[in-house]
Amino acid sequence: MKSKKLKLAFLFLALNISALAQNTTYFSNWPAGVSPQEVGKLVAEHFVTSPHQYGPTIHYSEVATWYGALTFAALTHDDALRTELIHKFEPLMPGGAEAAARTPVRHHVDDSIFGTVPLEIAIQTKDPKYLEVGKGWADRQWENPRPDGLSAETRFWIDDMYMLTILQLEAYRATHDKKYLDRDAQEMSAYLDQLQQPNGLFFHAPDVPFYWGRGDGWVAVGMAEILRDLPQDHPQRKRILAGYQKMMAALLKYQAKDGMWRQLIDHEESWPESSSSAMFTFALITGVKNGWLDAATYGPAARRAWIAVAGYIDQNQNITNVCIGTGKQNSYEYYMERKRITGDFHGQAPVLWAASALLR
């Protein structure tokens, strides 16, 4: 019996070493200028000096970029960068110079996500003032839940599979209170049951049968994020992992030869869109590194995607070919004719997420 256990232990160790070797092959030896350390540093430093976009209150895409820059700073042990990012947020804390004008107020996923930034700062600094503020946003999101236990902010738009769940996930990471993780898992499972299509992808909304790139990107990132923390024995893990793996298989099929994904994922004639491609890159990297995806199958796709996305960063550290903010509309032309812009936080954020994923 002891000999059998030793053999199993050695087999497990060998498999882990093999997986690590494959990850090293796919996620190292980068071409000049595209290492995650280089790209992340430039994009994060650029965010520090960037003015607010949209308004008057802080937009969810800016929150997402802040979160990405903070995680990158933590992973690279860049204390100076983290300090700059915290100082940038201080005017938005209660009583701060910009708080009254810039703090979101609606009970809506686009506004509540604001709490993600103080929670990430709290995780990194252990400062209770940031924890109090961030936790307040997470608790507010479940003040008056629906009869089925879901947040009152639930609307079954695919964007929410990141924008609603990341706040609760960060609250769990900051407090280790399981209620936040359980809320998250329940919400994600409900969205999967409602919105995932048989091919693994997601319509922009139930009444809009188009696979819009960035919409599906929010889904991919949201599932990958929660799977990083969800215990193996959690009752919703199997459901979420199955939905994630089904989506990743579909994305592998639709990745273009240039490593990118298209504005409309299943339409080859549509243009390469950088924000969605960066989001899918994060999801693939995270899956390969955590063993949820077969490295030999998905590792090369993730590597090609990162190199391709890095090629859309201009000399000012702005991501190009980002689809502008997009509502839902049952029209092929509507999605195909959306403008492509440069430097929008919708694109800056997922590049930072993907850089962080490569460094974990």
CSV table of C-alpha atoms in Angstrom, one decimal:
chain,number,residue,atom,x,y,z
A,1,MET,CA,0.0,0.0,0.0
A,2,LYS,CA,2.8,2.4,0.9
A,3,SER,CA,4.6,1.6,-2.4
A,4,LYS,CA,1.4,2.3,-4.3
A,5,LYS,CA,1.0,5.7,-2.6
A,6,LEU,CA,4.6,6.6,-3.3
A,7,LYS,CA,4.1,5.7,-7.0
A,8,LEU,CA,0.9,7.9,-7.1
A,9,ALA,CA,2.8,10.8,-5.5
A,10,PHE,CA,5.6,10.5,-8.0
A,11,LEU,CA,3.2,10.4,-10.9
A,12,PHE,CA,1.4,13.5,-9.6
A,13,LEU,CA,4.7,15.3,-9.2
A,14,ALA,CA,5.8,14.3,-12.7
A,15,LEU,CA,2.5,15.6,-14.2
A,16,ASN,CA,3.0,18.9,-12.3
A,17,ILE,CA,6.6,19.2,-13.6
A,18,SER,CA,5.4,18.5,-17.1
A,19,ALA,CA,2.7,21.1,-16.9
A,20,LEU,CA,5.1,23.6,-15.5
A,21,ALA,CA,7.6,22.9,-18.3
A,22,GLN,CA,4.8,23.4,-20.9
A,23,ASN,CA,3.7,26.7,-19.3
A,24,THR,CA,7.3,27.9,-19.3
A,25,THR,CA,7.6,27.1,-23.0
A,26,TYR,CA,4.4,28.9,-23.9
A,27,PHE,CA,4.7,31.8,-21.5
A,28,SER,CA,8.4,32.8,-21.7
A,29,ASN,CA,11.0,33.7,-24.4
A,30,TRP,CA,8.9,36.6,-25.7
A,31,PRO,CA,9.8,38.6,-28.8
A,32,ALA,CA,11.4,41.9,-28.1
A,33,GLY,CA,9.0,44.4,-26.5
A,34,VAL,CA,6.1,42.1,-25.7
A,35,SER,CA,7.0,40.5,-22.3
A,36,PRO,CA,4.3,41.0,-19.7
A,37,GLN,CA,6.7,42.9,-17.5
A,38,GLU,CA,7.4,45.5,-20.2
A,39,VAL,CA,3.9,45.8,-21.5
A,40,GLY,CA,2.2,45.9,-18.1
A,41,LYS,CA,4.6,48.5,-16.7
A,42,LEU,CA,4.1,50.9,-19.6
A,43,VAL,CA,0.3,50.5,-19.7
A,44,ALA,CA,0.0,50.8,-15.9
A,45,GLU,CA,2.2,53.9,-15.7
A,46,HIS,CA,0.2,55.4,-18.5
A,47,PHE,CA,-3.0,54.9,-16.5
A,48,VAL,CA,-1.5,56.7,-13.5
A,49,THR,CA,-1.3,59.9,-15.6
A,50,SER,CA,-4.5,59.4,-17.6
A,51,PRO,CA,-7.4,61.7,-16.9
A,52,HIS,CA,-10.8,60.2,-16.1
A,53,GLN,CA,-12.8,59.0,-19.1
A,54,TYR,CA,-16.5,59.4,-19.4
A,55,GLY,CA,-18.3,60.9,-16.4
A,56,PRO,CA,-19.3,62.7,-14.4
A,57,THR,CA,-18.9,59.7,-12.1
A,58,ILE,CA,-16.1,57.1,-12.4
A,59,HIS,CA,-16.9,54.7,-15.2
A,60,TYR,CA,-16.7,50.9,-14.8
A,61,SER,CA,-14.0,50.6,-17.5
A,62,GLU,CA,-11.8,52.9,-15.4
A,63,VAL,CA,-12.4,50.8,-12.3
A,64,ALA,CA,-11.4,47.7,-14.4
A,65,THR,CA,-8.2,49.4,-15.4
A,66,TRP,CA,-7.4,50.5,-11.9
A,67,TYR,CA,-7.9,46.9,-10.7
A,68,GLY,CA,-5.6,45.6,-13.5
A,69,ALA,CA,-2.9,48.1,-12.7
A,70,LEU,CA,-3.0,47.3,-9.0
A,71,THR,CA,-2.7,43.6,-9.5
A,72,PHE,CA,0.2,44.2,-11.9
A,73,ALA,CA,1.9,46.3,-9.3
A,74,ALA,CA,1.4,43.6,-6.6
A,75,LEU,CA,2.8,40.8,-8.9
A,76,THR,CA,5.8,42.8,-9.8
A,77,HIS,CA,6.4,44.1,-6.3
A,78,ASP,CA,6.4,47.6,-7.7
A,79,ASP,CA,5.7,49.6,-4.5
A,80,ALA,CA,6.2,52.9,-6.2
A,81,LEU,CA,3.5,52.1,-8.8
A,82,ARG,CA,1.1,50.9,-6.2
A,83,THR,CA,1.6,54.1,-4.2
A,84,GLU,CA,0.9,56.2,-7.3
A,85,LEU,CA,-2.3,54.2,-7.9
A,86,ILE,CA,-3.5,54.6,-4.3
A,87,HIS,CA,-2.7,58.3,-4.4
A,88,LYS,CA,-4.8,58.6,-7.6
A,89,PHE,CA,-7.7,57.0,-5.7
A,90,GLU,CA,-7.5,59.0,-2.5
A,91,PRO,CA,-9.5,62.0,-3.8
A,92,LEU,CA,-12.4,59.6,-4.4
A,93,MET,CA,-12.5,58.3,-0.8
A,94,PRO,CA,-15.3,59.7,1.4
A,95,GLY,CA,-14.5,63.3,2.2
A,96,GLY,CA,-12.0,63.5,-0.7
A,97,ALA,CA,-11.8,66.4,-3.1
A,98,GLU,CA,-13.5,64.5,-5.9
A,99,ALA,CA,-15.8,62.2,-3.9
A,100,ALA,CA,-19.0,64.2,-4.2
A,101,ALA,CA,-18.7,64.8,-7.9
A,102,ARG,CA,-17.2,61.5,-9.0
A,103,THR,CA,-18.5,58.7,-6.8
A,104,PRO,CA,-21.2,56.6,-8.5
A,105,VAL,CA,-24.6,56.5,-6.8
A,106,ARG,CA,-27.0,54.1,-8.7
A,107,HIS,CA,-27.8,50.7,-7.5
A,108,HIS,CA,-26.6,49.3,-10.8
A,109,VAL,CA,-23.7,46.9,-11.8
A,110,ASP,CA,-22.0,49.7,-13.7
A,111,ASP,CA,-21.8,51.8,-10.6
A,112,SER,CA,-21.4,49.2,-7.8
A,113,ILE,CA,-18.2,47.9,-9.4
A,114,PHE,CA,-16.6,51.0,-8.1
A,115,GLY,CA,-16.0,49.2,-4.8
A,116,THR,CA,-13.6,46.8,-6.4
A,117,VAL,CA,-10.7,49.4,-6.3
A,118,PRO,CA,-10.8,50.1,-2.5
A,119,LEU,CA,-11.1,46.3,-1.9
A,120,GLU,CA,-8.0,45.6,-4.0
A,121,ILE,CA,-6.2,48.4,-2.1
A,122,ALA,CA,-7.3,46.8,1.2
A,123,ILE,CA,-6.1,43.4,0.1
A,124,GLN,CA,-2.6,44.8,-0.7
A,125,THR,CA,-2.2,47.3,2.2
A,126,LYS,CA,-4.4,45.8,5.0
A,127,ASP,CA,-5.6,49.4,5.6
A,128,PRO,CA,-9.1,49.1,7.3
A,129,LYS,CA,-10.4,52.4,5.8
A,130,TYR,CA,-10.3,51.0,2.3
A,131,LEU,CA,-11.8,47.7,3.5
A,132,GLU,CA,-14.7,49.5,5.1
A,133,VAL,CA,-15.5,51.5,1.9
A,134,GLY,CA,-15.2,48.5,-0.4
A,135,LYS,CA,-17.1,46.2,1.8
A,136,GLY,CA,-19.9,48.8,2.0
A,137,TRP,CA,-20.3,48.6,-1.8
A,138,ALA,CA,-20.4,44.8,-1.8
A,139,ASP,CA,-23.0,44.7,1.0
A,140,ARG,CA,-25.1,47.3,-0.7
A,141,GLN,CA,-25.3,45.2,-3.8
A,142,TRP,CA,-27.2,42.5,-1.8
A,143,GLU,CA,-29.3,44.8,0.5
A,144,ASN,CA,-32.6,43.8,-1.1
A,145,PRO,CA,-32.0,40.5,-2.9
A,146,ARG,CA,-34.5,38.9,-5.3
A,147,PRO,CA,-36.7,36.1,-4.0
A,148,ASP,CA,-34.3,33.6,-5.6
A,149,GLY,CA,-31.4,35.0,-3.6
A,150,LEU,CA,-29.7,36.9,-6.5
A,151,SER,CA,-28.8,40.5,-6.3
A,152,ALA,CA,-31.4,43.1,-7.2
A,153,GLU,CA,-28.9,44.4,-9.7
A,154,THR,CA,-29.3,41.1,-11.7
A,155,ARG,CA,-30.4,41.9,-15.3
A,156,PHE,CA,-29.1,38.9,-17.3
A,157,TRP,CA,-26.9,40.9,-19.6
A,158,ILE,CA,-23.6,39.1,-20.3
A,159,ASP,CA,-21.5,42.1,-19.2
A,160,ASP,CA,-22.7,41.4,-15.6
A,161,MET,CA,-20.9,38.1,-15.5
A,162,TYR,CA,-17.8,40.1,-14.8
A,163,MET,CA,-19.0,43.5,-13.6
A,164,LEU,CA,-21.4,42.1,-10.9
A,165,THR,CA,-19.3,39.2,-9.8
A,166,ILE,CA,-15.9,40.8,-9.5
A,167,LEU,CA,-17.1,43.1,-6.6
A,168,GLN,CA,-18.3,40.1,-4.5
A,169,LEU,CA,-15.2,38.2,-5.4
A,170,GLU,CA,-12.9,41.0,-4.2
A,171,ALA,CA,-15.0,41.2,-1.0
A,172,TYR,CA,-14.3,37.5,-0.4
A,173,ARG,CA,-10.6,38.0,-1.1
A,174,ALA,CA,-10.4,40.9,1.3
A,175,THR,CA,-12.4,39.4,4.1
A,176,HIS,CA,-12.4,35.6,3.6
A,177,ASP,CA,-16.1,35.6,4.4
A,178,LYS,CA,-17.6,32.8,2.5
A,179,LYS,CA,-20.9,34.5,2.0
A,180,TYR,CA,-19.4,36.7,-0.7
A,181,LEU,CA,-18.0,33.7,-2.6
A,182,ASP,CA,-21.4,31.9,-2.3
A,183,ARG,CA,-23.2,34.9,-3.7
A,184,ASP,CA,-20.8,35.0,-6.6
A,185,ALA,CA,-21.1,31.4,-7.5
A,186,GLN,CA,-24.9,31.4,-7.3
A,187,GLU,CA,-25.0,34.5,-9.6
A,188,MET,CA,-22.5,33.0,-12.1
A,189,SER,CA,-24.4,29.7,-12.3
A,190,ALA,CA,-27.7,31.5,-12.8
A,191,TYR,CA,-26.3,33.5,-15.7
A,192,LEU,CA,-24.8,30.4,-17.3
A,193,ASP,CA,-28.1,28.6,-17.1
A,194,GLN,CA,-29.9,31.6,-18.7
A,195,LEU,CA,-27.4,32.8,-21.4
A,196,GLN,CA,-24.9,30.2,-22.6
A,197,GLN,CA,-25.7,28.9,-26.1
A,198,PRO,CA,-25.2,25.3,-27.3
A,199,ASN,CA,-22.0,26.2,-29.1
A,200,GLY,CA,-20.5,27.6,-25.9
A,201,LEU,CA,-20.7,31.3,-26.7
A,202,PHE,CA,-23.1,33.9,-25.5
A,203,PHE,CA,-25.5,36.2,-27.3
A,204,HIS,CA,-25.2,39.8,-26.3
A,205,ALA,CA,-28.6,39.5,-24.7
A,206,PRO,CA,-31.5,36.9,-25.0
A,207,ASP,CA,-33.2,39.1,-27.6
A,208,VAL,CA,-30.0,40.0,-29.6
A,209,PRO,CA,-28.6,36.8,-31.3
A,210,PHE,CA,-25.1,38.1,-32.0
A,211,TYR,CA,-21.8,37.0,-30.5
A,212,TRP,CA,-20.4,40.4,-29.8
A,213,GLY,CA,-16.7,40.2,-28.9
A,214,ARG,CA,-16.4,42.3,-25.8
A,215,GLY,CA,-19.6,41.1,-24.3
A,216,ASP,CA,-18.3,37.5,-24.5
A,217,GLY,CA,-15.0,38.8,-23.2
A,218,TRP,CA,-16.6,39.9,-19.9
A,219,VAL,CA,-18.1,36.4,-19.5
A,220,ALA,CA,-14.7,34.7,-20.1
A,221,VAL,CA,-12.9,36.9,-17.6
A,222,GLY,CA,-15.6,36.6,-15.0
A,223,MET,CA,-15.6,32.8,-15.1
A,224,ALA,CA,-11.8,32.6,-15.0
A,225,GLU,CA,-11.6,35.0,-12.1
A,226,ILE,CA,-14.1,33.1,-9.9
A,227,LEU,CA,-12.6,29.7,-10.7
A,228,ARG,CA,-9.2,31.0,-9.3
A,229,ASP,CA,-10.9,31.2,-5.8
A,230,LEU,CA,-13.7,28.7,-5.9
A,231,PRO,CA,-12.8,25.5,-3.8
A,232,GLN,CA,-12.8,22.2,-5.5
A,233,ASP,CA,-15.7,21.0,-3.3
A,234,HIS,CA,-17.9,24.1,-3.8
A,235,PRO,CA,-21.3,23.0,-5.0
A,236,GLN,CA,-21.3,25.4,-8.0
A,237,ARG,CA,-17.7,24.8,-9.1
A,238,LYS,CA,-18.5,21.9,-11.4
A,239,ARG,CA,-21.2,23.9,-13.2
A,240,ILE,CA,-19.0,27.0,-13.7
A,241,LEU,CA,-16.0,25.0,-14.8
A,242,ALA,CA,-18.1,23.2,-17.4
A,243,GLY,CA,-19.4,26.5,-18.8
A,244,TYR,CA,-15.9,27.9,-18.9
A,245,GLN,CA,-14.4,24.9,-20.6
A,246,LYS,CA,-17.2,24.9,-23.2
A,247,MET,CA,-16.6,28.5,-23.9
A,248,MET,CA,-12.9,28.1,-24.3
A,249,ALA,CA,-13.3,25.3,-26.8
A,250,ALA,CA,-15.5,27.6,-28.9
A,251,LEU,CA,-13.0,30.4,-28.7
A,252,LEU,CA,-10.2,28.1,-29.9
A,253,LYS,CA,-12.3,27.4,-32.9
A,254,TYR,CA,-12.9,31.0,-33.8
A,255,GLN,CA,-9.4,32.4,-33.1
A,256,ALA,CA,-8.2,34.0,-36.4
A,257,LYS,CA,-4.8,33.2,-37.9
A,258,ASP,CA,-3.5,36.5,-36.7
A,259,GLY,CA,-4.1,35.4,-33.1
A,260,MET,CA,-7.1,37.8,-32.6
A,261,TRP,CA,-10.8,37.5,-32.3
A,262,ARG,CA,-13.3,39.5,-34.3
A,263,GLN,CA,-15.9,42.2,-33.4
A,264,LEU,CA,-18.5,39.5,-34.1
A,265,ILE,CA,-16.8,36.3,-33.0
A,266,ASP,CA,-18.3,34.0,-35.6
A,267,HIS,CA,-18.0,36.4,-38.6
A,268,GLU,CA,-14.6,36.2,-40.4
A,269,GLU,CA,-15.4,39.3,-42.3
A,270,SER,CA,-15.6,41.4,-39.2
A,271,TRP,CA,-12.6,43.4,-37.9
A,272,PRO,CA,-10.1,42.3,-35.3
A,273,GLU,CA,-11.2,43.8,-31.9
A,274,SER,CA,-8.5,44.3,-29.3
A,275,SER,CA,-10.5,44.5,-26.0
A,276,SER,CA,-12.2,41.2,-26.5
A,277,SER,CA,-9.0,39.6,-27.7
A,278,ALA,CA,-7.2,40.7,-24.6
A,279,MET,CA,-10.1,39.4,-22.4
A,280,PHE,CA,-10.0,36.0,-24.1
A,281,THR,CA,-6.2,36.0,-23.7
A,282,PHE,CA,-6.6,36.4,-20.0
A,283,ALA,CA,-9.1,33.6,-19.7
A,284,LEU,CA,-6.9,31.2,-21.8
A,285,ILE,CA,-3.7,32.0,-19.9
A,286,THR,CA,-5.5,31.6,-16.6
A,287,GLY,CA,-6.9,28.2,-17.6
A,288,VAL,CA,-3.7,26.8,-18.9
A,289,LYS,CA,-1.7,27.9,-15.8
A,290,ASN,CA,-4.3,26.4,-13.4
A,291,GLY,CA,-4.7,23.2,-15.3
A,292,TRP,CA,-8.3,23.7,-16.3
A,293,LEU,CA,-7.3,23.6,-19.9
A,294,ASP,CA,-5.0,21.2,-21.7
A,295,ALA,CA,-1.7,23.1,-22.1
A,296,ALA,CA,-0.7,21.5,-25.4
A,297,THR,CA,-4.0,22.5,-26.9
A,298,TYR,CA,-4.6,25.9,-25.5
A,299,GLY,CA,-1.1,27.1,-24.6
A,300,PRO,CA,-0.1,28.0,-28.2
A,301,ALA,CA,-3.4,29.8,-28.7
A,302,ALA,CA,-2.9,31.9,-25.6
A,303,ARG,CA,0.7,32.7,-26.6
A,304,ARG,CA,-0.3,33.8,-30.1
A,305,ALA,CA,-3.1,35.9,-28.6
A,306,TRP,CA,-0.9,37.8,-26.2
A,307,ILE,CA,1.7,38.6,-29.0
A,308,ALA,CA,-1.1,39.7,-31.3
A,309,VAL,CA,-2.8,41.9,-28.7
A,310,ALA,CA,0.6,43.5,-27.7
A,311,GLY,CA,0.9,44.5,-31.4
A,312,TYR,CA,-2.1,46.8,-31.0
A,313,ILE,CA,-0.4,49.0,-28.5
A,314,ASP,CA,0.9,52.2,-30.0
A,315,GLN,CA,3.9,54.4,-29.1
A,316,ASN,CA,1.8,56.2,-26.5
A,317,GLN,CA,0.9,53.0,-24.7
A,318,ASN,CA,-2.7,53.2,-25.9
A,319,ILE,CA,-4.5,50.1,-27.2
A,320,THR,CA,-5.9,50.6,-30.7
A,321,ASN,CA,-8.9,49.0,-32.4
A,322,VAL,CA,-11.1,49.1,-29.4
A,323,CYS,CA,-14.8,49.0,-30.1
A,324,ILE,CA,-16.6,52.0,-28.6
A,325,GLY,CA,-19.2,51.5,-25.8
A,326,THR,CA,-22.0,49.4,-27.2
A,327,GLY,CA,-25.6,48.9,-26.3
A,328,LYS,CA,-27.5,45.9,-27.5
A,329,GLN,CA,-29.3,46.0,-30.9
A,330,ASN,CA,-30.7,43.2,-33.0
A,331,SER,CA,-28.8,44.3,-36.1
A,332,TYR,CA,-25.7,42.9,-37.9
A,333,GLU,CA,-24.9,46.3,-39.3
A,334,TYR,CA,-25.0,47.9,-35.9
A,335,TYR,CA,-22.1,45.8,-34.6
A,336,MET,CA,-20.1,45.9,-37.8
A,337,GLU,CA,-20.3,49.7,-38.1
A,338,ARG,CA,-19.2,50.4,-34.5
A,339,LYS,CA,-16.3,52.9,-34.4
A,340,ARG,CA,-12.8,51.8,-33.5
A,341,ILE,CA,-11.1,54.0,-31.0
A,342,THR,CA,-7.7,54.2,-29.3
A,343,GLY,CA,-6.7,54.5,-25.6
A,344,ASP,CA,-10.2,53.7,-24.2
A,345,PHE,CA,-10.1,52.1,-20.8
A,346,HIS,CA,-12.3,49.2,-22.2
A,347,GLY,CA,-9.1,48.2,-24.0
A,348,GLN,CA,-6.4,49.3,-21.5
A,349,ALA,CA,-8.0,47.2,-18.7
A,350,PRO,CA,-7.8,43.7,-20.2
A,351,VAL,CA,-4.2,44.2,-21.4
A,352,LEU,CA,-3.3,44.7,-17.7
A,353,TRP,CA,-5.3,41.6,-16.7
A,354,ALA,CA,-3.6,39.5,-19.3
A,355,ALA,CA,-0.1,40.7,-18.2
A,356,SER,CA,-1.0,39.9,-14.6
A,357,ALA,CA,-2.2,36.4,-15.6
A,358,LEU,CA,1.1,35.7,-17.3
A,359,LEU,CA,3.0,36.7,-14.1
A,360,ARG,CA,1.0,34.7,-11.6
